[in-house]
Amino acid sequence: MITALASVLIAVLAYALNQRGEIRRSKRQAHLDRINSQLRDLYGPLLVLVETNERTWDAFRERHLTSLEERRQAAGLTEEQSRLWRRWVLTVLVPTARQMRDVVLAHGDLFVEDEIPQLVLDFCAHVSSYEVTIVEWEAGEDGNVLVRHPGEGLARYVRDAYRSLKSAQAKVLKAQA
C-alpha cells in the first residue's frame, strides 16, 4: 500500500513539475514571439526608414543649405534652395515619412510602452500637416508645415527601442538554449 501510494505521489509530483515547466516554456515562447513581432513589424522597419530620412536630410542640408544662423539673417531659403527643398521633400522625405506613418498605423499595438509615445504621435501629425503643404505647393502657394518635425528625439527613441528589444531577444534565446 505504501509503495502504491508513493508511486502515485511521485507520478502526481512529476506531472505537476512537468506542467509548471511547460507553462514557463510557453510564457517564454510567447514573450519571444512578441519581441520578434515588435522587431519585424514595427521597430525594424521604423529604424530603416528613420535612418534613411535622417541620412537623406543630413546630406541635403550639408550640400544645399547654408547654416541656420545664415538662413535666419537672410530671412529664409533662397529661391534655388526652396526649389531644391521642395523636390527633395516630394521625392524622398515625405514618401519615406508616409511609410513610417503607415507602419505606426498598422502596428501601433506593438510599441513597448502602454501608449504610443508622444514623439511618434507628433511625427504622424507632422506628416499629415505636410499633406496640406504639398497641396498648397501644387497650387503655386508658399505652403508652410504647421506641425514641426519632432527632431532628433524620434530617431533616438527608435534606435534605443530597437537596441533594447534586440538585447531582450538575445536574453530569451540564451535562456532557451
Short mmCIF file of the C-alpha atoms (twelve columns), coordinates in Angstrom:
data_MODEL
# 
_entry.id   MODEL 
# 
loop_
_atom_site.group_PDB 
_atom_site.id 
_atom_site.type_symbol 
_atom_site.label_atom_id 
_atom_site.label_alt_id 
_atom_site.label_comp_id 
_atom_site.label_asym_id 
_atom_site.label_seq_id 
_atom_site.Cartn_x 
_atom_site.Cartn_y 
_atom_site.Cartn_z 
_atom_site.pdbx_PDB_model_num 
ATOM 1   C CA . MET A 1   0.000  0.000  0.000   1 
ATOM 2   C CA . ILE A 2   2.810  2.417  0.902   1 
ATOM 3   C CA . THR A 3   4.622  1.543  -2.312  1 
ATOM 4   C CA . ALA A 4   1.497  2.187  -4.391  1 
ATOM 5   C CA . LEU A 5   0.846  5.465  -2.591  1 
ATOM 6   C CA . ALA A 6   4.473  6.557  -3.099  1 
ATOM 7   C CA . SER A 7   4.221  5.694  -6.813  1 
ATOM 8   C CA . VAL A 8   1.036  7.761  -7.196  1 
ATOM 9   C CA . LEU A 9   2.604  10.668 -5.272  1 
ATOM 10  C CA . ILE A 10  5.716  10.567 -7.443  1 
ATOM 11  C CA . ALA A 11  3.572  10.458 -10.603 1 
ATOM 12  C CA . VAL A 12  1.471  13.444 -9.454  1 
ATOM 13  C CA . LEU A 13  4.581  15.382 -8.479  1 
ATOM 14  C CA . ALA A 14  6.273  14.608 -11.818 1 
ATOM 15  C CA . TYR A 15  3.116  15.691 -13.678 1 
ATOM 16  C CA . ALA A 16  2.891  18.955 -11.689 1 
ATOM 17  C CA . LEU A 17  6.569  19.775 -12.275 1 
ATOM 18  C CA . ASN A 18  6.236  18.962 -15.962 1 
ATOM 19  C CA . GLN A 19  3.170  21.219 -16.247 1 
ATOM 20  C CA . ARG A 20  4.965  24.020 -14.446 1 
ATOM 21  C CA . GLY A 21  7.933  23.726 -16.800 1 
ATOM 22  C CA . GLU A 22  5.637  23.656 -19.820 1 
ATOM 23  C CA . ILE A 23  3.846  26.808 -18.657 1 
ATOM 24  C CA . ARG A 24  7.197  28.582 -18.208 1 
ATOM 25  C CA . ARG A 25  8.330  27.481 -21.681 1 
ATOM 26  C CA . SER A 26  5.055  28.666 -23.196 1 
ATOM 27  C CA . LYS A 27  5.342  32.062 -21.498 1 
ATOM 28  C CA . ARG A 28  8.948  32.418 -22.641 1 
ATOM 29  C CA . GLN A 29  7.960  31.487 -26.206 1 
ATOM 30  C CA . ALA A 30  5.053  33.969 -26.168 1 
ATOM 31  C CA . HIS A 31  7.442  36.655 -24.911 1 
ATOM 32  C CA . LEU A 32  9.930  35.823 -27.686 1 
ATOM 33  C CA . ASP A 33  7.147  35.857 -30.292 1 
ATOM 34  C CA . ARG A 34  6.078  39.326 -29.148 1 
ATOM 35  C CA . ILE A 35  9.648  40.646 -29.262 1 
ATOM 36  C CA . ASN A 36  10.155 39.147 -32.718 1 
ATOM 37  C CA . SER A 37  6.952  40.761 -33.941 1 
ATOM 38  C CA . GLN A 38  7.939  44.136 -32.451 1 
ATOM 39  C CA . LEU A 39  11.278 43.960 -34.241 1 
ATOM 40  C CA . ARG A 40  9.984  42.578 -37.536 1 
ATOM 41  C CA . ASP A 41  6.789  44.594 -37.916 1 
ATOM 42  C CA . LEU A 42  7.390  47.881 -36.093 1 
ATOM 43  C CA . TYR A 43  10.829 48.818 -34.823 1 
ATOM 44  C CA . GLY A 44  12.878 47.192 -37.607 1 
ATOM 45  C CA . PRO A 45  11.032 48.949 -40.448 1 
ATOM 46  C CA . LEU A 46  10.887 52.194 -38.454 1 
ATOM 47  C CA . LEU A 47  14.623 52.073 -37.821 1 
ATOM 48  C CA . VAL A 48  15.446 51.621 -41.502 1 
ATOM 49  C CA . LEU A 49  13.052 54.393 -42.541 1 
ATOM 50  C CA . VAL A 50  14.160 56.796 -39.792 1 
ATOM 51  C CA . GLU A 51  17.817 56.245 -40.638 1 
ATOM 52  C CA . THR A 52  17.058 56.726 -44.339 1 
ATOM 53  C CA . ASN A 53  15.355 60.058 -43.712 1 
ATOM 54  C CA . GLU A 54  17.999 61.201 -41.224 1 
ATOM 55  C CA . ARG A 55  20.847 60.485 -43.628 1 
ATOM 56  C CA . THR A 56  18.999 61.982 -46.574 1 
ATOM 57  C CA . TRP A 57  18.211 65.131 -44.593 1 
ATOM 58  C CA . ASP A 58  21.823 65.430 -43.400 1 
ATOM 59  C CA . ALA A 59  23.143 65.026 -46.947 1 
ATOM 60  C CA . PHE A 60  20.676 67.579 -48.311 1 
ATOM 61  C CA . ARG A 61  21.464 70.071 -45.556 1 
ATOM 62  C CA . GLU A 62  25.231 69.704 -45.996 1 
ATOM 63  C CA . ARG A 63  25.116 70.096 -49.738 1 
ATOM 64  C CA . HIS A 64  22.370 72.629 -50.347 1 
ATOM 65  C CA . LEU A 65  21.682 74.700 -47.244 1 
ATOM 66  C CA . THR A 66  23.638 77.401 -45.536 1 
ATOM 67  C CA . SER A 67  23.918 77.319 -41.761 1 
ATOM 68  C CA . LEU A 68  20.832 78.011 -39.653 1 
ATOM 69  C CA . GLU A 69  22.280 81.309 -38.495 1 
ATOM 70  C CA . GLU A 70  22.936 82.434 -42.093 1 
ATOM 71  C CA . ARG A 71  19.388 81.441 -43.106 1 
ATOM 72  C CA . ARG A 72  17.942 83.458 -40.222 1 
ATOM 73  C CA . GLN A 73  19.974 86.521 -41.206 1 
ATOM 74  C CA . ALA A 74  18.995 86.114 -44.859 1 
ATOM 75  C CA . ALA A 75  15.312 85.590 -43.915 1 
ATOM 76  C CA . GLY A 76  14.988 82.020 -45.089 1 
ATOM 77  C CA . LEU A 77  15.898 79.988 -48.127 1 
ATOM 78  C CA . THR A 78  16.940 81.382 -51.468 1 
ATOM 79  C CA . GLU A 79  14.683 80.654 -54.441 1 
ATOM 80  C CA . GLU A 80  17.073 77.926 -55.634 1 
ATOM 81  C CA . GLN A 81  17.251 76.350 -52.170 1 
ATOM 82  C CA . SER A 82  13.468 76.439 -51.916 1 
ATOM 83  C CA . ARG A 83  13.098 74.735 -55.300 1 
ATOM 84  C CA . LEU A 84  15.579 72.020 -54.298 1 
ATOM 85  C CA . TRP A 85  13.925 71.603 -50.916 1 
ATOM 86  C CA . ARG A 86  10.527 71.018 -52.457 1 
ATOM 87  C CA . ARG A 87  11.973 68.471 -54.876 1 
ATOM 88  C CA . TRP A 88  13.659 66.531 -52.062 1 
ATOM 89  C CA . VAL A 89  10.578 66.721 -49.860 1 
ATOM 90  C CA . LEU A 90  8.287  65.467 -52.628 1 
ATOM 91  C CA . THR A 91  10.523 62.692 -53.935 1 
ATOM 92  C CA . VAL A 92  12.367 61.417 -50.854 1 
ATOM 93  C CA . LEU A 93  11.479 62.786 -47.434 1 
ATOM 94  C CA . VAL A 94  7.673  62.750 -47.483 1 
ATOM 95  C CA . PRO A 95  7.304  59.364 -49.215 1 
ATOM 96  C CA . THR A 96  9.582  57.816 -46.574 1 
ATOM 97  C CA . ALA A 97  7.740  59.665 -43.794 1 
ATOM 98  C CA . ARG A 98  4.423  58.338 -45.126 1 
ATOM 99  C CA . GLN A 99  5.830  54.809 -44.957 1 
ATOM 100 C CA . MET A 100 6.839  55.427 -41.341 1 
ATOM 101 C CA . ARG A 101 3.363  56.708 -40.503 1 
ATOM 102 C CA . ASP A 102 1.826  53.683 -42.218 1 
ATOM 103 C CA . VAL A 103 3.992  51.321 -40.157 1 
ATOM 104 C CA . VAL A 104 2.810  53.078 -36.984 1 
ATOM 105 C CA . LEU A 105 -0.824 52.876 -38.089 1 
ATOM 106 C CA . ALA A 106 -0.569 49.204 -38.980 1 
ATOM 107 C CA . HIS A 107 1.405  48.089 -35.935 1 
ATOM 108 C CA . GLY A 108 0.716  50.626 -33.181 1 
ATOM 109 C CA . ASP A 109 -0.147 47.774 -30.827 1 
ATOM 110 C CA . LEU A 110 3.500  46.674 -30.818 1 
ATOM 111 C CA . PHE A 111 5.038  49.681 -29.065 1 
ATOM 112 C CA . VAL A 112 6.951  48.740 -25.944 1 
ATOM 113 C CA . GLU A 113 5.082  51.384 -23.952 1 
ATOM 114 C CA . ASP A 114 1.457  51.134 -22.861 1 
ATOM 115 C CA . GLU A 115 0.609  54.072 -25.135 1 
ATOM 116 C CA . ILE A 116 2.036  55.327 -28.409 1 
ATOM 117 C CA . PRO A 117 4.861  57.723 -27.482 1 
ATOM 118 C CA . GLN A 118 4.149  61.436 -27.906 1 
ATOM 119 C CA . LEU A 119 7.185  61.814 -30.211 1 
ATOM 120 C CA . VAL A 120 5.631  59.281 -32.586 1 
ATOM 121 C CA . LEU A 121 2.225  60.992 -32.469 1 
ATOM 122 C CA . ASP A 122 3.918  64.345 -33.126 1 
ATOM 123 C CA . PHE A 123 5.708  62.819 -36.098 1 
ATOM 124 C CA . CYS A 124 2.439  61.458 -37.528 1 
ATOM 125 C CA . ALA A 125 0.862  64.919 -37.144 1 
ATOM 126 C CA . HIS A 126 3.898  66.409 -38.910 1 
ATOM 127 C CA . VAL A 127 3.425  64.031 -41.858 1 
ATOM 128 C CA . SER A 128 -0.273 64.890 -42.039 1 
ATOM 129 C CA . SER A 129 0.471  68.611 -41.989 1 
ATOM 130 C CA . TYR A 130 2.864  68.120 -44.910 1 
ATOM 131 C CA . GLU A 131 -0.057 66.763 -46.940 1 
ATOM 132 C CA . VAL A 132 -1.670 70.219 -46.837 1 
ATOM 133 C CA . THR A 133 1.640  71.936 -47.567 1 
ATOM 134 C CA . ILE A 134 2.110  69.778 -50.673 1 
ATOM 135 C CA . VAL A 135 -1.366 70.690 -51.921 1 
ATOM 136 C CA . GLU A 136 -0.518 74.368 -51.373 1 
ATOM 137 C CA . TRP A 137 2.739  73.959 -53.319 1 
ATOM 138 C CA . GLU A 138 0.867  72.305 -56.175 1 
ATOM 139 C CA . ALA A 139 -1.489 75.306 -56.229 1 
ATOM 140 C CA . GLY A 140 1.534  77.623 -56.553 1 
ATOM 141 C CA . GLU A 141 1.320  78.868 -52.977 1 
ATOM 142 C CA . ASP A 142 4.073  79.139 -50.377 1 
ATOM 143 C CA . GLY A 143 2.807  76.470 -48.016 1 
ATOM 144 C CA . ASN A 144 4.436  76.030 -44.644 1 
ATOM 145 C CA . VAL A 145 4.272  72.960 -42.451 1 
ATOM 146 C CA . LEU A 146 2.118  73.672 -39.397 1 
ATOM 147 C CA . VAL A 147 3.391  70.828 -37.210 1 
ATOM 148 C CA . ARG A 148 7.146  70.708 -36.852 1 
ATOM 149 C CA . HIS A 149 9.139  67.506 -37.038 1 
ATOM 150 C CA . PRO A 150 9.896  66.227 -33.513 1 
ATOM 151 C CA . GLY A 151 13.602 66.283 -34.339 1 
ATOM 152 C CA . GLU A 152 16.450 64.019 -33.304 1 
ATOM 153 C CA . GLY A 153 14.400 62.675 -30.394 1 
ATOM 154 C CA . LEU A 154 12.379 60.479 -32.733 1 
ATOM 155 C CA . ALA A 155 15.450 58.839 -34.251 1 
ATOM 156 C CA . ARG A 156 16.977 58.385 -30.795 1 
ATOM 157 C CA . TYR A 157 13.763 56.794 -29.496 1 
ATOM 158 C CA . VAL A 158 13.568 54.302 -32.391 1 
ATOM 159 C CA . ARG A 159 17.281 53.419 -32.134 1 
ATOM 160 C CA . ASP A 160 17.097 52.896 -28.375 1 
ATOM 161 C CA . ALA A 161 13.917 50.814 -28.536 1 
ATOM 162 C CA . TYR A 162 15.352 48.641 -31.307 1 
ATOM 163 C CA . ARG A 163 18.584 48.035 -29.356 1 
ATOM 164 C CA . SER A 164 16.656 47.262 -26.182 1 
ATOM 165 C CA . LEU A 165 14.437 44.739 -27.976 1 
ATOM 166 C CA . LYS A 166 17.439 43.068 -29.646 1 
ATOM 167 C CA . SER A 167 19.034 42.727 -26.225 1 
ATOM 168 C CA . ALA A 168 15.845 41.250 -24.733 1 
ATOM 169 C CA . GLN A 169 15.572 38.874 -27.699 1 
ATOM 170 C CA . ALA A 170 19.141 37.665 -27.160 1 
ATOM 171 C CA . LYS A 171 18.472 37.048 -23.451 1 
ATOM 172 C CA . VAL A 172 15.341 34.992 -24.163 1 
ATOM 173 C CA . LEU A 173 17.129 32.991 -26.847 1 
ATOM 174 C CA . LYS A 174 20.052 32.358 -24.497 1 
ATOM 175 C CA . ALA A 175 17.679 31.174 -21.766 1 
ATOM 176 C CA . GLN A 176 16.076 28.737 -24.206 1 
ATOM 177 C CA . ALA A 177 19.378 27.213 -25.220 1 
# 
